[in-house]
Short mmCIF file of C-alpha atoms and ligand atoms in Angstrom, two decimals:
data_model
loop_
_atom_site.label_atom_id
_atom_site.label_comp_id
_atom_site.label_asym_id
_atom_site.label_seq_id
_atom_site.Cartn_x
_atom_site.Cartn_y
_atom_site.Cartn_z
CA MET T 1 47.58 -66.24 -122.44
CA SER T 2 48.00 -62.75 -121.26
CA ALA T 3 51.28 -61.10 -122.11
CA ALA T 4 49.97 -57.66 -121.28
CA HIS T 5 51.14 -57.49 -117.64
CA PRO T 6 54.31 -55.54 -116.99
CA SER T 7 55.11 -58.57 -114.85
CA LYS T 8 58.70 -57.59 -114.05
CA SER T 9 57.41 -54.78 -111.85
CA LEU T 10 54.94 -56.97 -109.96
CA HIS T 11 55.62 -58.54 -106.57
CA PRO T 12 55.67 -62.35 -106.38
CA ASP T 13 52.33 -62.50 -104.52
CA THR T 14 50.75 -60.56 -107.38
CA ARG T 15 52.44 -62.57 -110.10
CA ALA T 16 51.08 -65.77 -108.57
CA VAL T 17 47.58 -64.38 -109.02
CA ALA T 18 47.81 -62.27 -112.19
CA LEU T 19 49.85 -64.38 -114.60
CA GLY T 20 48.65 -67.36 -116.60
CA ARG T 21 45.20 -65.99 -117.39
CA PRO T 22 43.39 -65.27 -120.65
CA ASP T 23 43.72 -61.71 -121.95
CA HIS T 24 41.38 -59.16 -120.36
CA GLU T 25 38.71 -58.87 -123.05
CA PRO T 26 34.95 -58.42 -122.65
CA GLY T 27 33.39 -61.82 -122.13
CA ALA T 28 36.69 -63.66 -121.75
CA SER T 29 36.96 -66.48 -119.27
CA VAL T 30 38.72 -65.38 -116.08
CA ASN T 31 40.59 -68.67 -115.81
CA GLU T 32 42.54 -70.66 -118.33
CA PRO T 33 40.34 -73.66 -119.16
CA VAL T 34 41.55 -77.25 -118.97
CA THR T 35 42.25 -78.22 -122.57
CA PHE T 36 41.62 -81.91 -123.04
CA THR T 37 42.88 -82.75 -126.48
CA SER T 38 45.50 -85.02 -127.95
CA THR T 39 45.81 -83.15 -131.24
CA TYR T 40 45.04 -79.89 -133.02
CA LEU T 41 43.54 -79.18 -136.46
CA ALA T 42 46.16 -79.00 -139.17
CA ASP T 43 47.94 -75.87 -140.38
CA GLY T 44 47.91 -74.04 -137.02
CA PRO T 45 50.90 -73.07 -134.88
CA VAL T 46 50.70 -76.30 -132.85
CA SER T 47 50.15 -79.85 -134.00
CA TYR T 48 50.21 -82.47 -131.24
CA ALA T 49 49.54 -82.39 -127.51
CA ARG T 50 52.77 -84.15 -126.47
CA VAL T 51 54.45 -80.94 -127.62
CA HIS T 52 52.02 -78.22 -126.54
CA ASN T 53 49.00 -77.73 -124.33
CA PRO T 54 47.57 -74.30 -123.41
CA THR T 55 46.85 -75.35 -119.83
CA TRP T 56 50.54 -76.21 -119.34
CA GLY T 57 51.31 -72.87 -120.95
CA ALA T 58 49.30 -70.98 -118.32
CA LEU T 59 51.05 -72.80 -115.47
CA GLU T 60 54.42 -72.21 -117.11
CA GLU T 61 53.72 -68.49 -117.34
CA VAL T 62 53.11 -68.34 -113.58
CA VAL T 63 56.06 -70.54 -112.53
CA GLY T 64 58.37 -68.72 -114.95
CA GLY T 65 57.09 -65.34 -113.75
CA LEU T 66 57.70 -66.29 -110.11
CA GLU T 67 61.25 -67.52 -110.68
CA GLY T 68 62.13 -64.75 -113.14
CA GLY T 69 62.63 -66.95 -116.20
CA ARG T 70 60.91 -69.31 -118.64
CA ALA T 71 59.32 -72.50 -117.34
CA LEU T 72 58.47 -75.89 -118.77
CA ALA T 73 56.07 -78.20 -116.95
CA PHE T 74 57.00 -81.88 -116.62
CA ALA T 75 55.10 -84.97 -115.51
CA SER T 76 56.84 -84.89 -112.09
CA GLY T 77 59.67 -83.21 -110.26
CA LEU T 78 61.86 -86.20 -110.97
CA ALA T 79 61.03 -86.02 -114.70
CA ALA T 80 62.16 -82.37 -114.64
CA ILE T 81 65.42 -83.32 -112.86
CA SER T 82 65.96 -86.24 -115.27
CA ALA T 83 65.61 -83.88 -118.24
CA VAL T 84 68.34 -81.60 -116.87
CA VAL T 85 70.68 -84.47 -115.94
CA ALA T 86 70.17 -85.92 -119.44
CA GLN T 87 71.94 -82.82 -120.83
CA VAL T 88 75.22 -84.02 -119.27
CA PRO T 89 77.46 -85.50 -121.96
CA HIS T 90 78.04 -89.27 -121.73
CA GLY T 91 80.50 -90.01 -118.93
CA GLY T 92 80.37 -86.41 -117.66
CA VAL T 93 80.94 -85.50 -114.02
CA VAL T 94 78.01 -84.47 -111.81
CA VAL T 95 78.70 -82.87 -108.42
CA SER T 96 75.80 -83.50 -106.07
CA PRO T 97 75.00 -83.05 -102.34
CA HIS T 98 75.19 -86.03 -99.97
CA HIS T 99 71.77 -85.09 -98.68
CA ALA T 100 69.86 -84.23 -101.82
CA TYR T 101 66.30 -85.51 -102.26
CA SER T 102 66.63 -89.32 -102.20
CA GLY T 103 65.04 -89.66 -105.66
CA THR T 104 67.71 -87.38 -107.15
CA THR T 105 70.47 -89.36 -105.45
CA ALA T 106 68.95 -92.65 -106.67
CA LEU T 107 68.62 -91.33 -110.23
CA LEU T 108 72.28 -90.25 -110.28
CA ALA T 109 73.40 -93.58 -108.77
CA ASP T 110 71.44 -95.44 -111.43
CA LEU T 111 72.99 -93.40 -114.24
CA ALA T 112 76.45 -93.81 -112.71
CA ALA T 113 75.99 -97.60 -112.50
CA GLY T 114 75.37 -97.66 -116.25
CA GLY T 115 78.40 -95.45 -116.95
CA ALA T 116 76.33 -92.50 -118.19
CA VAL T 117 77.74 -90.10 -115.56
CA THR T 118 80.35 -89.99 -112.81
CA VAL T 119 79.01 -88.64 -109.51
CA ARG T 120 81.08 -86.73 -106.94
CA GLN T 121 79.17 -86.32 -103.69
CA VAL T 122 79.87 -83.27 -101.55
CA ASP T 123 78.75 -81.53 -98.40
CA ILE T 124 76.86 -78.69 -100.09
CA THR T 125 77.43 -76.42 -97.05
CA ASP T 126 81.21 -76.78 -97.41
CA THR T 127 81.87 -74.33 -100.25
CA ALA T 128 85.60 -75.16 -100.44
CA GLU T 129 84.82 -78.87 -100.78
CA VAL T 130 82.30 -78.23 -103.55
CA VAL T 131 84.68 -75.90 -105.39
CA ALA T 132 87.44 -78.53 -105.24
CA ALA T 133 85.06 -81.15 -106.67
CA LEU T 134 84.05 -78.94 -109.61
CA GLU T 135 87.17 -79.45 -111.69
CA GLY T 136 86.16 -80.99 -115.01
CA ALA T 137 82.50 -81.22 -113.93
CA SER T 138 79.59 -80.75 -116.34
CA LEU T 139 76.82 -80.21 -113.80
CA LEU T 140 76.50 -79.01 -110.21
CA VAL T 141 73.31 -80.18 -108.53
CA ALA T 142 72.58 -77.62 -105.83
CA GLU T 143 69.64 -78.30 -103.58
CA SER T 144 69.19 -75.62 -100.94
CA PRO T 145 67.78 -76.13 -98.38
CA THR T 146 68.34 -79.87 -98.80
CA ASN T 147 65.72 -82.55 -98.25
CA PRO T 148 65.59 -83.66 -95.44
CA MET T 149 68.64 -82.21 -93.63
CA LEU T 150 67.78 -78.56 -94.40
CA GLU T 151 71.36 -77.65 -95.23
CA VAL T 152 71.80 -74.28 -96.91
CA ALA T 153 74.37 -73.71 -99.66
CA ASP T 154 76.19 -70.48 -100.47
CA LEU T 155 74.59 -70.38 -103.92
CA PRO T 156 76.19 -67.16 -105.26
CA ALA T 157 79.69 -68.46 -104.43
CA LEU T 158 78.96 -71.92 -105.85
CA VAL T 159 77.56 -70.47 -109.08
CA GLN T 160 80.66 -68.36 -109.61
CA ALA T 161 83.01 -71.31 -108.99
CA ALA T 162 80.94 -73.66 -111.16
CA HIS T 163 80.92 -71.25 -114.07
CA GLU T 164 84.68 -70.75 -113.76
CA ALA T 165 85.01 -74.54 -113.97
CA GLY T 166 82.68 -74.66 -116.99
CA ALA T 167 79.85 -76.46 -115.16
CA VAL T 168 76.13 -75.79 -115.45
CA VAL T 169 74.31 -75.21 -112.15
CA MET T 170 70.92 -76.75 -111.46
CA CYS T 171 69.15 -75.68 -108.27
CA ASP T 172 66.25 -77.64 -106.79
CA ASN T 173 64.14 -74.85 -105.30
CA THR T 174 61.32 -77.07 -104.03
CA PHE T 175 61.86 -76.30 -100.32
CA ALA T 176 62.46 -72.55 -100.53
CA THR T 177 59.94 -71.81 -103.31
CA PRO T 178 60.34 -68.56 -105.30
CA ILE T 179 58.68 -66.74 -102.41
CA HIS T 180 61.89 -67.11 -100.38
CA GLN T 181 64.59 -67.59 -103.00
CA GLN T 182 64.94 -66.97 -106.73
CA PRO T 183 68.17 -68.77 -107.68
CA LEU T 184 68.22 -67.42 -111.27
CA ARG T 185 69.14 -64.04 -109.72
CA TRP T 186 72.43 -65.54 -108.57
CA GLY T 187 73.21 -66.85 -112.04
CA VAL T 188 71.92 -70.41 -111.56
CA ASP T 189 71.42 -71.91 -115.06
CA VAL T 190 68.28 -73.91 -114.39
CA VAL T 191 65.86 -74.15 -111.47
CA VAL T 192 63.87 -77.34 -110.95
CA HIS T 193 60.74 -77.86 -108.90
CA SER T 194 58.69 -80.65 -107.56
CA VAL T 195 55.49 -78.69 -108.23
CA THR T 196 53.86 -81.57 -106.35
CA LYS T 197 54.92 -79.89 -103.10
CA PHE T 198 54.46 -76.23 -102.11
CA LEU T 199 53.68 -74.80 -105.56
CA ALA T 200 50.59 -76.96 -106.11
CA GLY T 201 50.20 -77.13 -102.34
CA HIS T 202 47.26 -79.48 -101.82
CA SER T 203 48.70 -83.01 -102.02
CA ASP T 204 46.47 -83.80 -104.98
CA VAL T 205 48.83 -83.73 -107.93
CA VAL T 206 52.27 -84.95 -109.06
CA LEU T 207 53.98 -82.44 -111.34
CA GLY T 208 57.35 -80.84 -112.02
CA ALA T 209 58.91 -77.84 -113.71
CA VAL T 210 62.22 -76.48 -114.97
CA VAL T 211 62.92 -72.76 -115.27
CA THR T 212 65.70 -71.22 -117.37
CA PRO T 213 66.82 -67.57 -117.34
CA ASP T 214 66.03 -64.99 -120.03
CA THR T 215 69.54 -65.11 -121.45
CA ALA T 216 70.93 -66.53 -124.70
CA GLY T 217 72.27 -69.56 -122.80
CA GLY T 218 68.94 -69.90 -121.00
CA ALA T 219 67.00 -69.87 -124.28
CA GLU T 220 69.28 -72.54 -125.70
CA LEU T 221 68.86 -74.77 -122.64
CA HIS T 222 65.09 -74.14 -122.69
CA ALA T 223 64.94 -75.36 -126.30
CA ARG T 224 66.92 -78.50 -125.46
CA LEU T 225 64.72 -79.25 -122.43
CA HIS T 226 61.60 -78.69 -124.51
CA ALA T 227 62.91 -81.08 -127.17
CA HIS T 228 63.73 -83.59 -124.42
CA ARG T 229 60.21 -83.37 -122.98
CA SER T 230 58.64 -83.89 -126.41
CA SER T 231 60.88 -86.75 -127.47
CA ARG T 232 61.02 -88.64 -124.14
CA GLY T 233 57.36 -87.97 -123.43
CA ALA T 234 57.36 -87.09 -119.71
CA VAL T 235 54.51 -84.63 -120.22
CA PRO T 236 51.99 -83.53 -117.58
CA GLY T 237 48.28 -84.15 -117.87
CA PRO T 238 46.23 -81.00 -118.49
CA MET T 239 44.11 -81.63 -115.38
CA GLU T 240 47.23 -81.85 -113.24
CA ALA T 241 48.52 -78.61 -114.73
CA TRP T 242 45.20 -76.93 -114.01
CA LEU T 243 45.13 -78.15 -110.40
CA ALA T 244 48.66 -76.84 -109.90
CA LEU T 245 47.68 -73.51 -111.45
CA ARG T 246 44.72 -73.32 -109.10
CA GLY T 247 46.92 -74.16 -106.13
CA ILE T 248 49.72 -71.73 -106.95
CA ARG T 249 47.35 -68.73 -106.73
CA THR T 250 47.61 -68.92 -102.94
CA LEU T 251 51.32 -69.79 -102.75
CA ALA T 252 52.39 -66.54 -101.09
CA LEU T 253 49.63 -66.72 -98.46
CA ARG T 254 50.35 -70.36 -97.70
CA MET T 255 54.10 -69.79 -97.42
CA GLU T 256 53.56 -66.80 -95.15
CA ARG T 257 51.34 -68.72 -92.75
CA SER T 258 53.25 -72.01 -92.87
CA GLY T 259 56.57 -70.24 -92.49
CA ARG T 260 55.43 -68.28 -89.45
CA THR T 261 54.08 -71.42 -87.81
CA ALA T 262 57.20 -73.43 -88.70
CA ALA T 263 59.44 -70.81 -87.05
CA GLU T 264 57.25 -70.84 -83.94
CA LEU T 265 57.20 -74.64 -83.75
CA ALA T 266 60.98 -74.84 -84.29
CA GLU T 267 61.45 -72.49 -81.34
CA ARG T 268 59.15 -74.47 -79.05
CA LEU T 269 60.53 -77.83 -80.18
CA SER T 270 64.05 -76.76 -79.21
CA THR T 271 62.93 -76.66 -75.56
CA HIS T 272 60.97 -79.94 -75.56
CA PRO T 273 62.72 -82.60 -73.43
CA ALA T 274 62.13 -85.33 -76.06
CA VAL T 275 63.77 -83.33 -78.84
CA GLY T 276 67.51 -83.18 -79.46
CA ARG T 277 68.57 -81.31 -82.52
CA VAL T 278 66.15 -79.02 -84.39
CA ARG T 279 67.00 -78.10 -87.98
CA TYR T 280 65.28 -75.03 -89.39
CA PRO T 281 67.00 -72.77 -91.91
CA GLY T 282 65.15 -69.67 -90.70
CA PHE T 283 62.68 -69.56 -93.60
CA GLY T 284 60.23 -71.91 -95.28
CA ALA T 285 57.85 -74.47 -93.86
CA VAL T 286 59.97 -77.58 -93.28
CA VAL T 287 61.52 -78.42 -89.91
CA ALA T 288 63.53 -81.55 -89.08
CA ILE T 289 63.91 -82.80 -85.52
CA GLU T 290 65.85 -85.62 -83.88
CA VAL T 291 63.83 -87.20 -81.12
CA ALA T 292 65.08 -88.95 -77.98
CA GLY T 293 65.77 -92.60 -78.83
CA GLY T 294 66.04 -94.26 -82.22
CA ALA T 295 63.88 -95.45 -85.08
CA VAL T 296 61.28 -97.09 -82.83
CA GLU T 297 60.74 -93.97 -80.72
CA ALA T 298 60.56 -91.76 -83.82
CA GLU T 299 57.96 -94.04 -85.38
CA ARG T 300 56.04 -93.94 -82.11
CA VAL T 301 55.79 -90.15 -82.34
CA CYS T 302 54.39 -90.39 -85.88
CA ALA T 303 51.82 -92.94 -84.76
CA ALA T 304 50.84 -90.85 -81.72
CA THR T 305 49.92 -87.73 -83.68
CA SER T 306 46.36 -87.39 -84.88
CA LEU T 307 46.21 -83.98 -86.57
CA TRP T 308 49.57 -84.34 -88.32
CA THR T 309 49.37 -86.56 -91.39
CA HIS T 310 51.80 -89.47 -91.19
CA ALA T 311 52.81 -89.81 -94.84
CA THR T 312 55.67 -89.21 -97.19
CA SER T 313 55.76 -85.98 -99.22
CA LEU T 314 55.46 -82.39 -98.07
CA GLY T 315 54.20 -78.97 -99.03
CA GLY T 316 50.46 -79.56 -98.61
CA VAL T 317 48.01 -77.35 -96.72
CA GLU T 318 47.84 -80.17 -94.17
CA SER T 319 50.86 -80.70 -91.89
CA GLN T 320 52.84 -83.83 -92.60
CA ILE T 321 55.27 -85.86 -90.48
CA GLU T 322 57.61 -88.62 -91.52
CA ARG T 323 60.68 -90.53 -90.38
CA ARG T 324 62.78 -90.39 -93.54
CA ARG T 325 64.93 -93.43 -92.80
CA ARG T 326 61.89 -95.70 -93.07
CA HIS T 327 62.70 -95.54 -96.78
CA PRO T 328 65.59 -97.83 -97.71
CA ALA T 329 66.58 -95.27 -100.40
CA GLU T 330 67.28 -92.56 -97.82
CA VAL T 331 71.03 -92.11 -97.25
CA SER T 332 72.44 -93.65 -94.08
CA SER T 333 73.91 -90.38 -92.78
CA VAL T 334 70.38 -89.09 -92.23
CA PRO T 335 69.77 -89.98 -88.55
CA GLU T 336 67.40 -92.89 -87.81
CA ASN T 337 65.52 -90.69 -85.34
CA LEU T 338 65.07 -87.73 -87.69
CA LEU T 339 61.49 -86.65 -88.31
CA ARG T 340 60.72 -84.30 -91.18
CA LEU T 341 57.86 -81.94 -90.44
CA SER T 342 56.13 -80.14 -93.29
CA VAL T 343 54.09 -77.41 -91.65
CA GLY T 344 50.71 -76.67 -93.19
CA ILE T 345 48.23 -73.86 -92.66
CA GLU T 346 46.32 -75.16 -89.63
CA HIS T 347 46.33 -73.11 -86.42
CA ALA T 348 49.76 -73.19 -84.77
CA GLU T 349 48.33 -74.03 -81.33
CA ASP T 350 46.45 -77.06 -82.63
CA LEU T 351 49.58 -78.32 -84.36
CA TRP T 352 51.70 -77.75 -81.25
CA ARG T 353 49.25 -79.48 -78.92
CA ASP T 354 49.07 -82.57 -81.11
CA LEU T 355 52.82 -82.76 -81.72
CA SER T 356 53.94 -81.98 -78.17
CA ARG T 357 51.56 -84.60 -76.77
CA ALA T 358 52.97 -87.17 -79.18
CA LEU T 359 56.51 -86.21 -78.11
CA ASP T 360 55.50 -86.37 -74.42
CA THR T 361 54.95 -90.13 -74.84
CA LEU T 362 58.75 -90.45 -75.11
CA VAL T 363 59.41 -88.73 -71.77
CA GLY T 364 57.05 -90.64 -69.52
CA GLY T 365 54.04 -88.46 -70.23
CA SER T 366 55.49 -85.35 -68.59
CA ALA T 367 54.16 -82.14 -69.99
CA GLY T 368 56.18 -80.58 -72.76
CA ALA T 369 57.56 -77.10 -72.36
C1 LIG I 1 59.58 -84.54 -103.87
C2 LIG I 1 60.83 -83.91 -104.34
C3 LIG I 1 61.32 -84.15 -105.63
C4 LIG I 1 60.63 -85.11 -106.58
O1 LIG I 1 59.45 -84.58 -107.08
P1 LIG I 1 58.23 -85.50 -107.60
O2 LIG I 1 57.23 -84.50 -108.01
O3 LIG I 1 57.82 -86.38 -106.46
O4 LIG I 1 58.76 -86.32 -108.74
C5 LIG I 1 62.46 -83.49 -106.02
N1 LIG I 1 63.11 -82.65 -105.19
C6 LIG I 1 62.69 -82.41 -103.94
C7 LIG I 1 63.45 -81.48 -103.05
C8 LIG I 1 61.54 -83.03 -103.46
O5 LIG I 1 61.13 -82.80 -102.20
#
């Protein structure tokens, strides 16, 4: 892996392309190969592939370089989150948003049911409420923007309060991506990603990552998370790591296009007669809308689109639409008629035509604005 780049001076778009490649030497491969092996010949620096794989290493160099820290790849986003939560001492307090990713909420509920942790749920946008809940806490789970309500937290203020209370701060940066937000800059202790989503970007891989800062505390946490990955075994496959590495090369371009289209669609949606509330944090590629009517009407919109992909998940090059409450695990304060839109890289006018026509079916076929 190349360590020759003065990567700290490079822009994120460049880091996404330049990092995680073999050293520039005559005849060298331009790309990191996929290393399919379960073990390594004895007496070298590495011994077994549950502990080390060079293809993971290349991906980790890029993800770490983008977030400004050191990354570890995991088998999924949830495996990465599990590894961080597992660092909480038995019975410790975890402060977590009401509207975090439903898998995170379910994981914490499961651990709480077994007595491993105590969970205090908060409105992550209400800084005073979060600060009050931090007393005696071990971990603050900060997701910002949240999935699917797109709530934005005051991360610098929360980090300061959490550290004063002696809590570690984990930030799920899946929605913002390091193109829009690098939480380690605000003193966050560990960033987690569902690499499955925007980083890999093509809906063809499930993968996760954690990133710790280049500080003494960060190095210590990195070592513990690495030991956790090796001993619990939630390791990625080398092919998955390679696909994610291939996908992440275009992250900046994809986020630029998707973000521009998402902002445009959010604007137009706010004037459509079949749309009530539009949630868009002003950056990124996810928009949530509440449509006229309830669950049935919202499902009808999903069924009436043809270009938009009706499926769970997000962050692919193809635009995705889903009513989140169709999942029993989604929290009940997420409205029944809320549709999460993950905007891809198709032409904005094609996306708008398909979506606005689907929405028109709720208002007697009248033309949308
Ligand atoms: C999808 C998602 C996860 C879980 O990631 P997987 O790769 O599916 O395990 C975690 N956080 C957020 C915000 C997500 O959207």
